[in-house]
Coordinates of C-alpha atoms and ligand atoms in Angstrom, one line a residue:
M1 CA -60.5 -142.4 -4.5
K2 CA -63.2 -144.7 -3.8
A3 CA -65.2 -145.3 -6.4
F4 CA -68.4 -147.3 -4.6
G5 CA -68.7 -147.9 -0.8
Y6 CA -71.4 -147.0 1.8
Q7 CA -72.5 -143.8 3.0
G8 CA -75.5 -143.9 5.4
G9 CA -76.4 -148.0 4.6
E10 CA -76.8 -147.1 0.9
L11 CA -74.1 -148.1 -2.1
F12 CA -73.1 -145.2 -3.6
A13 CA -70.9 -144.6 -6.6
E14 CA -68.7 -142.0 -6.0
G15 CA -71.7 -139.3 -5.4
V16 CA -74.8 -141.3 -6.4
S17 CA -77.4 -143.7 -5.4
V18 CA -76.8 -146.9 -6.9
R19 CA -80.4 -147.9 -6.2
E20 CA -81.5 -144.5 -7.7
L21 CA -79.7 -145.1 -10.9
A22 CA -80.8 -148.5 -10.8
E23 CA -84.3 -147.7 -10.8
R24 CA -84.9 -145.1 -13.4
Y25 CA -82.0 -147.3 -15.9
G26 CA -83.5 -150.4 -14.7
T27 CA -81.3 -153.5 -14.1
P28 CA -79.1 -154.8 -14.9
L29 CA -76.6 -152.3 -15.8
Y30 CA -73.2 -151.1 -15.4
I31 CA -72.1 -148.1 -13.4
Y32 CA -68.6 -146.7 -14.3
S33 CA -66.8 -144.4 -12.3
R34 CA -65.0 -141.6 -14.1
G35 CA -63.1 -140.5 -11.5
H36 CA -61.3 -144.0 -10.4
F37 CA -60.5 -143.7 -13.9
I38 CA -58.8 -140.4 -14.1
S39 CA -57.0 -141.5 -11.2
R40 CA -55.8 -144.2 -11.8
Y41 CA -54.9 -142.9 -15.2
R42 CA -53.0 -140.3 -13.8
A43 CA -51.7 -143.0 -10.8
L44 CA -49.9 -144.9 -13.8
A45 CA -48.5 -142.3 -15.4
E46 CA -47.2 -140.7 -12.4
A47 CA -45.8 -143.6 -11.1
M48 CA -44.0 -144.1 -14.4
K49 CA -42.7 -140.6 -14.7
A50 CA -38.8 -141.6 -14.8
V51 CA -39.2 -142.8 -18.8
K52 CA -42.3 -140.5 -19.7
P53 CA -44.3 -143.1 -21.0
L54 CA -47.2 -143.0 -24.2
L55 CA -50.6 -144.7 -22.3
C56 CA -52.6 -146.8 -24.8
Y57 CA -55.6 -147.6 -23.0
S58 CA -56.3 -150.9 -24.1
V59 CA -59.9 -150.3 -25.7
K60 CA -60.8 -154.3 -25.8
A61 CA -61.0 -153.7 -21.6
N62 CA -64.1 -151.4 -21.5
S63 CA -64.9 -149.8 -25.0
N64 CA -67.5 -148.0 -23.9
G65 CA -67.6 -144.2 -26.1
A66 CA -67.6 -142.0 -22.9
V67 CA -64.4 -143.9 -21.5
L68 CA -62.3 -143.7 -24.7
R69 CA -63.8 -139.9 -24.5
T70 CA -62.7 -139.4 -20.5
F71 CA -58.6 -141.6 -21.7
A72 CA -58.1 -139.2 -24.8
E73 CA -59.2 -135.7 -23.3
Q74 CA -56.0 -136.7 -20.3
G75 CA -54.2 -137.0 -23.8
S76 CA -54.4 -140.6 -23.9
G77 CA -53.7 -143.2 -26.5
F78 CA -54.8 -146.1 -27.6
D79 CA -54.3 -149.9 -27.9
I80 CA -56.6 -151.7 -31.0
V81 CA -56.6 -155.6 -31.8
S82 CA -59.4 -154.1 -34.7
G83 CA -60.6 -152.6 -37.1
G84 CA -63.9 -151.6 -35.2
E85 CA -62.1 -150.8 -32.3
L86 CA -59.9 -148.5 -33.8
Y87 CA -63.5 -146.9 -35.7
R88 CA -64.0 -146.8 -31.8
V89 CA -61.4 -144.5 -30.8
R90 CA -62.2 -142.5 -34.2
Q91 CA -65.6 -141.7 -33.1
A92 CA -64.8 -140.7 -29.2
G93 CA -62.5 -138.6 -30.3
G94 CA -58.6 -140.7 -29.9
D95 CA -55.9 -139.5 -31.8
P96 CA -54.8 -142.1 -34.2
A97 CA -50.8 -140.5 -34.2
R98 CA -51.0 -142.4 -30.6
V99 CA -53.0 -145.8 -31.9
V100 CA -50.9 -148.8 -31.5
Y101 CA -52.5 -152.3 -33.2
A102 CA -52.4 -155.3 -32.3
G103 CA -52.9 -159.0 -32.7
V104 CA -52.7 -162.3 -34.6
G105 CA -55.0 -161.8 -37.3
K106 CA -55.2 -158.7 -39.1
S107 CA -57.0 -158.7 -41.9
M108 CA -55.8 -157.0 -45.2
P109 CA -59.4 -154.5 -45.4
E110 CA -58.1 -153.4 -41.4
I111 CA -55.0 -153.2 -42.2
E112 CA -55.8 -150.5 -44.7
Y113 CA -57.6 -148.8 -42.5
A114 CA -55.7 -148.3 -40.3
L115 CA -52.8 -146.7 -43.1
R116 CA -55.0 -144.6 -44.3
E117 CA -55.6 -143.3 -40.5
G118 CA -51.9 -143.2 -39.8
I119 CA -51.9 -145.2 -36.8
L120 CA -48.4 -145.2 -35.3
F121 CA -47.9 -148.7 -35.5
F122 CA -48.4 -152.3 -36.1
T123 CA -47.3 -154.7 -33.3
V124 CA -46.7 -157.5 -35.5
E125 CA -46.7 -161.5 -35.2
S126 CA -45.6 -162.8 -37.6
E127 CA -43.0 -162.6 -40.8
P128 CA -46.3 -162.9 -43.4
E129 CA -47.8 -160.3 -41.7
A130 CA -45.3 -158.3 -42.1
A131 CA -45.2 -158.5 -45.3
M132 CA -49.0 -158.2 -45.7
I133 CA -48.4 -154.4 -44.1
S134 CA -46.3 -153.8 -46.6
Q135 CA -48.4 -155.2 -49.7
V136 CA -51.0 -153.0 -48.3
A137 CA -48.8 -150.1 -47.7
Q138 CA -46.7 -150.1 -50.5
R139 CA -50.7 -150.5 -52.9
L140 CA -51.5 -146.5 -50.5
G141 CA -47.9 -145.1 -51.4
V142 CA -46.5 -144.7 -47.8
K143 CA -44.6 -147.0 -45.5
G144 CA -46.0 -149.3 -42.6
R145 CA -44.9 -148.4 -38.6
V146 CA -44.3 -152.2 -38.0
A147 CA -43.1 -153.2 -34.6
F148 CA -42.8 -157.5 -33.8
R149 CA -44.1 -158.7 -31.4
V150 CA -41.7 -161.5 -29.1
N151 CA -42.5 -163.6 -26.6
P152 CA -40.5 -164.3 -23.9
G153 CA -41.0 -167.0 -23.1
V154 CA -42.5 -166.1 -18.7
D155 CA -44.6 -167.6 -16.9
P156 CA -46.7 -164.6 -15.7
R157 CA -48.6 -167.0 -12.9
T158 CA -51.9 -166.1 -14.1
H159 CA -55.1 -167.7 -15.3
T160 CA -54.4 -170.2 -18.3
Y161 CA -56.6 -168.1 -20.7
I162 CA -55.1 -164.8 -20.4
S163 CA -51.0 -166.1 -20.6
T164 CA -49.1 -165.0 -23.0
G165 CA -46.2 -164.8 -22.9
K166 CA -45.9 -168.6 -22.5
K167 CA -43.9 -170.5 -25.0
E168 CA -46.7 -172.5 -25.7
N169 CA -48.4 -169.4 -26.6
K170 CA -49.8 -168.3 -30.1
F171 CA -48.8 -164.9 -29.0
G172 CA -45.6 -162.9 -31.1
L173 CA -41.8 -165.0 -32.1
D174 CA -39.7 -166.9 -29.6
L175 CA -36.1 -164.9 -29.3
E176 CA -34.9 -166.7 -32.7
R177 CA -37.5 -166.4 -34.8
V178 CA -38.1 -162.5 -33.8
R179 CA -35.0 -161.5 -35.6
H180 CA -35.3 -163.7 -38.7
A181 CA -38.1 -161.5 -39.1
Y182 CA -36.9 -157.9 -38.5
A183 CA -34.2 -158.9 -41.2
A184 CA -37.0 -159.9 -43.6
A185 CA -38.8 -156.8 -42.8
A186 CA -35.9 -154.4 -43.8
K187 CA -35.7 -156.4 -46.5
M188 CA -40.2 -154.9 -47.6
P189 CA -39.8 -152.2 -49.3
N190 CA -42.6 -150.4 -47.3
L191 CA -42.1 -151.0 -44.4
E192 CA -40.2 -148.6 -41.4
I193 CA -39.0 -151.3 -38.2
V194 CA -40.2 -148.1 -35.2
G195 CA -39.5 -150.8 -31.4
L196 CA -40.1 -153.9 -30.4
H197 CA -43.5 -154.9 -28.4
M198 CA -44.2 -157.6 -25.6
H199 CA -47.4 -158.4 -23.5
I200 CA -47.2 -161.4 -21.5
G201 CA -50.5 -161.6 -19.9
S202 CA -53.6 -160.1 -18.0
Q203 CA -54.5 -159.4 -14.0
I204 CA -50.5 -160.2 -13.6
L205 CA -50.1 -159.2 -9.1
S206 CA -46.9 -159.6 -8.5
A207 CA -44.2 -157.3 -10.9
E208 CA -41.2 -159.9 -10.9
P209 CA -43.4 -161.6 -13.9
F210 CA -42.7 -158.3 -16.1
A211 CA -39.3 -157.9 -14.5
E212 CA -38.1 -161.2 -16.0
A213 CA -39.3 -160.5 -18.9
M214 CA -38.0 -157.3 -19.5
K215 CA -34.7 -158.8 -18.7
V216 CA -35.2 -161.1 -21.6
V217 CA -36.4 -158.2 -23.8
A218 CA -34.0 -155.7 -23.2
E219 CA -30.8 -157.3 -24.5
L220 CA -32.9 -158.1 -28.3
A221 CA -33.6 -154.1 -28.0
A222 CA -30.5 -152.8 -27.8
E223 CA -29.4 -155.6 -30.2
L224 CA -32.4 -154.4 -33.0
K225 CA -31.9 -150.3 -32.1
A226 CA -28.0 -150.7 -33.2
L227 CA -29.7 -152.2 -36.5
Y228 CA -32.3 -150.5 -37.6
P229 CA -32.3 -146.5 -37.3
G230 CA -35.9 -145.6 -37.2
F231 CA -36.1 -148.0 -33.9
R232 CA -37.3 -146.0 -31.3
Y233 CA -40.2 -147.7 -29.1
M234 CA -39.8 -150.3 -26.6
D235 CA -43.7 -150.9 -26.3
I236 CA -44.5 -152.7 -22.7
G237 CA -48.0 -154.1 -22.9
G238 CA -50.3 -154.3 -20.0
G239 CA -51.1 -156.7 -17.6
I240 CA -51.1 -155.0 -14.1
G241 CA -53.6 -156.7 -11.7
I242 CA -56.6 -155.8 -9.7
Q243 CA -58.1 -156.4 -6.6
Y244 CA -60.9 -159.4 -6.7
K245 CA -60.6 -159.8 -4.0
P246 CA -60.8 -158.4 0.1
D247 CA -57.4 -161.1 1.0
Q248 CA -55.8 -159.7 -2.6
D249 CA -53.2 -156.9 -3.2
A250 CA -53.4 -155.2 -6.8
L251 CA -50.5 -155.2 -8.3
D252 CA -49.1 -151.0 -7.9
P253 CA -48.1 -148.9 -10.0
K254 CA -45.2 -148.2 -8.2
T255 CA -44.1 -151.9 -7.6
Y256 CA -44.5 -152.4 -11.3
A257 CA -42.4 -149.2 -12.3
S258 CA -40.2 -149.9 -9.7
A259 CA -39.6 -152.8 -11.1
L260 CA -39.3 -151.8 -14.9
T261 CA -37.7 -148.4 -15.6
P262 CA -34.3 -149.2 -14.7
W263 CA -34.3 -151.0 -17.1
L264 CA -36.4 -149.0 -19.3
Q265 CA -33.8 -146.0 -19.0
K266 CA -31.3 -147.5 -19.9
L267 CA -32.4 -148.7 -22.9
G268 CA -33.5 -145.1 -24.1
L269 CA -36.3 -146.3 -25.9
E270 CA -39.4 -144.5 -26.4
V271 CA -41.9 -146.4 -23.8
V272 CA -45.5 -147.2 -24.9
M273 CA -48.2 -149.1 -22.4
E274 CA -51.1 -150.8 -23.0
P275 CA -52.8 -151.0 -19.5
G276 CA -56.8 -152.3 -20.2
R277 CA -57.7 -153.4 -16.0
G278 CA -55.0 -151.7 -14.3
L279 CA -57.2 -148.6 -15.2
V280 CA -60.9 -149.0 -15.5
G281 CA -61.8 -152.7 -13.8
N282 CA -62.0 -151.5 -10.6
G283 CA -64.2 -148.6 -11.8
G284 CA -67.3 -150.6 -12.6
I285 CA -69.9 -152.0 -11.2
L286 CA -72.9 -154.4 -12.7
V287 CA -76.0 -153.7 -10.4
C288 CA -78.5 -156.4 -10.8
R289 CA -82.3 -157.2 -9.3
V290 CA -82.5 -160.8 -7.3
V291 CA -85.4 -162.8 -9.2
A292 CA -86.1 -165.2 -6.4
V293 CA -84.3 -167.5 -4.5
K294 CA -84.6 -171.3 -3.7
D295 CA -83.7 -174.1 -2.3
S296 CA -82.4 -177.9 -4.5
Y297 CA -81.1 -180.8 -2.4
F298 CA -78.3 -179.5 -1.0
K299 CA -77.6 -176.1 -2.6
K300 CA -79.4 -172.9 -2.1
F301 CA -79.7 -170.6 -5.6
V302 CA -80.3 -167.4 -6.5
V303 CA -81.3 -165.9 -8.8
I304 CA -80.8 -163.2 -10.5
D305 CA -81.9 -160.9 -14.0
A306 CA -77.7 -160.9 -15.0
G307 CA -76.6 -163.8 -16.4
M308 CA -73.5 -164.9 -18.4
N309 CA -74.0 -163.2 -21.2
D310 CA -73.9 -159.6 -19.3
L311 CA -70.4 -161.0 -17.3
I312 CA -68.7 -164.0 -18.4
R313 CA -65.5 -164.1 -16.2
P314 CA -66.8 -166.5 -13.5
A315 CA -67.7 -169.4 -16.1
L316 CA -65.4 -168.2 -18.3
Y317 CA -62.0 -167.7 -16.1
Q318 CA -63.7 -169.3 -13.0
A319 CA -63.1 -165.8 -12.1
H320 CA -63.8 -164.2 -7.9
H321 CA -66.3 -161.3 -8.2
E322 CA -67.2 -159.4 -5.0
I323 CA -70.9 -159.1 -4.2
Q324 CA -72.4 -156.7 -2.1
A325 CA -75.5 -155.8 -1.4
V326 CA -76.7 -152.3 -2.0
R327 CA -78.4 -152.0 0.5
E328 CA -75.8 -152.4 3.4
T329 CA -76.4 -155.7 5.7
D330 CA -74.3 -157.9 7.1
A331 CA -76.2 -161.1 7.0
R332 CA -75.1 -163.4 5.4
V333 CA -76.3 -166.9 2.9
F334 CA -74.0 -169.4 0.8
G335 CA -74.9 -170.8 -2.0
D336 CA -74.6 -169.9 -5.6
L337 CA -75.7 -166.6 -7.3
V338 CA -77.0 -167.7 -10.8
G339 CA -78.4 -166.2 -13.9
P340 CA -81.1 -166.9 -16.3
I341 CA -79.3 -168.2 -18.6
C342 CA -80.0 -171.8 -19.5
E343 CA -76.2 -173.5 -19.0
S344 CA -75.2 -174.9 -15.6
G345 CA -72.1 -172.7 -16.8
D346 CA -73.6 -169.4 -16.0
F347 CA -72.6 -168.4 -12.3
L348 CA -71.5 -165.2 -11.2
A349 CA -70.7 -166.1 -7.9
A350 CA -69.9 -170.1 -7.3
D351 CA -70.2 -171.8 -3.8
R352 CA -70.0 -168.4 -2.1
E353 CA -70.7 -166.8 1.1
L354 CA -73.4 -163.9 -0.2
P355 CA -75.7 -161.2 1.2
A356 CA -79.1 -162.8 2.0
A357 CA -81.2 -161.6 -0.3
Q358 CA -84.5 -162.2 -1.1
A359 CA -86.6 -160.8 -4.2
G360 CA -87.0 -157.4 -5.9
D361 CA -83.8 -157.3 -3.5
L362 CA -80.3 -155.8 -5.9
L363 CA -77.1 -156.3 -6.1
A364 CA -73.5 -155.0 -7.3
V365 CA -71.2 -158.0 -9.1
M366 CA -67.7 -155.7 -8.0
S367 CA -64.7 -154.8 -11.1
A368 CA -66.9 -155.3 -13.4
G369 CA -65.5 -151.8 -15.4
A370 CA -62.9 -154.5 -17.1
Y371 CA -64.4 -156.7 -19.3
G372 CA -67.6 -156.8 -18.5
F373 CA -69.4 -155.3 -21.3
S374 CA -67.1 -155.3 -23.4
M375 CA -67.9 -159.7 -23.8
S376 CA -71.1 -159.3 -23.4
S377 CA -72.9 -161.0 -26.1
T378 CA -77.7 -161.2 -26.4
Y379 CA -76.8 -164.8 -25.8
N380 CA -80.2 -166.7 -24.6
S381 CA -81.2 -163.4 -27.2
R382 CA -80.9 -161.3 -24.4
P383 CA -80.6 -157.3 -25.1
R384 CA -77.5 -156.0 -23.9
V385 CA -77.9 -153.8 -20.4
A386 CA -77.7 -150.7 -20.2
E387 CA -74.6 -148.7 -19.2
V388 CA -74.0 -145.2 -16.8
M389 CA -71.0 -143.5 -16.1
V390 CA -70.7 -140.8 -13.1
E391 CA -68.5 -137.6 -11.7
G392 CA -68.6 -136.8 -8.5
T393 CA -72.8 -136.2 -8.0
R394 CA -73.7 -135.7 -12.0
Q395 CA -74.1 -139.5 -13.7
A396 CA -75.1 -139.5 -17.1
L397 CA -76.3 -142.9 -19.7
V398 CA -73.5 -143.9 -21.9
R399 CA -75.0 -146.2 -23.5
E400 CA -78.9 -147.5 -23.9
R401 CA -80.5 -150.4 -23.0
E402 CA -81.0 -152.5 -26.2
A403 CA -84.8 -152.9 -27.0
W404 CA -86.3 -156.5 -28.2
P405 CA -86.1 -154.9 -32.3
D406 CA -81.6 -155.0 -32.0
L407 CA -82.0 -158.3 -31.5
V408 CA -83.0 -159.1 -34.9
R409 CA -81.7 -155.9 -36.5
G410 CA -80.3 -157.1 -40.2
E411 CA -81.8 -160.2 -40.3
R412 CA -83.7 -161.7 -43.3
A413 CA -85.8 -164.2 -43.9
F414 CA -85.2 -167.1 -46.2
S415 CA -87.8 -166.4 -49.7
S416 CA -87.7 -169.3 -51.6
Ligands
LLP1 N1 -52.0 -155.5 -24.9 C1 -52.7 -156.7 -25.5 C2 -51.5 -156.8 -26.5 C3 -53.2 -157.5 -24.5 O1 -53.8 -158.8 -25.4 C4 -54.2 -157.0 -23.6 C5 -55.1 -157.8 -23.2 C6 -54.0 -155.5 -23.3 C7 -52.4 -155.1 -23.3 C8 -54.3 -155.7 -21.7 O2 -53.9 -155.6 -21.4 P1 -54.9 -156.3 -19.3 O3 -53.6 -154.8 -19.2 O4 -56.3 -156.1 -19.4 O5 -53.7 -156.8 -18.7 N2 -60.6 -161.4 -21.2 C9 -60.0 -161.6 -20.0 C10 -58.7 -161.1 -20.0 C11 -57.7 -160.5 -21.7 C12 -56.9 -160.0 -22.0 C13 -56.5 -160.3 -23.2 N3 -56.0 -158.5 -23.5 C14 -60.8 -161.6 -18.9 O6 -61.7 -161.2 -18.8 O7 -59.7 -161.5 -17.9

């Protein structure tokens, strides 16, 4: 389904006018297409049906409760990376028995919370972390289910900051150490070894790196399956890339599936997946209003009311997001789309052809459904923006715009 498109010269989110939403809720504004989320979830489940995976939506991509609830209603599990994410999943009605918990620095209180909630398993990054889980589990009188994260040492051919499965990355354990870690964990009293995990990176546009990694990991998984009686899950992580640029081809879930399912079928383990961006990235936009257009030396700057604090991907990864005018136009200008933040890195598009716009016009930053709001901050004391979800012709505010008092909530005077 097409989440965002022009109808009669105006940009629509499914069946709702983007201009009307911007007028009603103000800008900057994140708008999400619920229909897109559901159709992407179903397309991935369908593509992978030969192995009937448990899809654990990766909460970090977009952690709004309405988004989590949408996936929970589809039967989705969740991939979390903090106690806060588990809390969000629980608030949204997610099933803790379908939660997998990743991350290199889990704290004792977070581990305890996850054990009390009875999550499916922890994906473990090191031997000391396994020991910590065993220790907390012992104190609670339970067993912690664990799957070590292996770093298969492949290059996912994506941005360096979002590669995780290369030899130099901090994530996972190398092939030799991971075997050692399993042997050590097997001796820890309150652990059950239930599987193996990998996640090689994000925004991967070809199936090859996945296949390369799977080839390495399948051998290890078969070996572990023979060694440990409770070993039953192969968690293949996330990473499916989406289309950000018009000339880019997204990684089709079917292409991804055909590269991986033969290996997975042969393994005969229960498959867990952790898709994030692939489910939500193209299902969200960030709508902003032009504040001013100015020229300087040799450049044109279109200044908008959204900044790097609202969407940090361009500043952090030189990420490309398409910019569309909310009222359709063919007129173009060349320049930078910049925000109000006091940083030269505060741009949403740099040296690009942009829709010609004047102060007061609305622009949409496309493909902002993943790692948009969830990475936003209040830098420069800018309250976090509102989020709206649409489905067909229905729309609802799913997060209020923050106000100035929210900025100082919790602060205390230092009195001498
Ligand atoms: N599983 C694990 C263990 C992860 O670390 C991640 C993402 C995912 C699953 C979901 O990956 P996805 O399907 O979304 O590619 N902020 C960056 C992306 C960071 C990804 C972090 N880990 C960006 O805006 O591009």
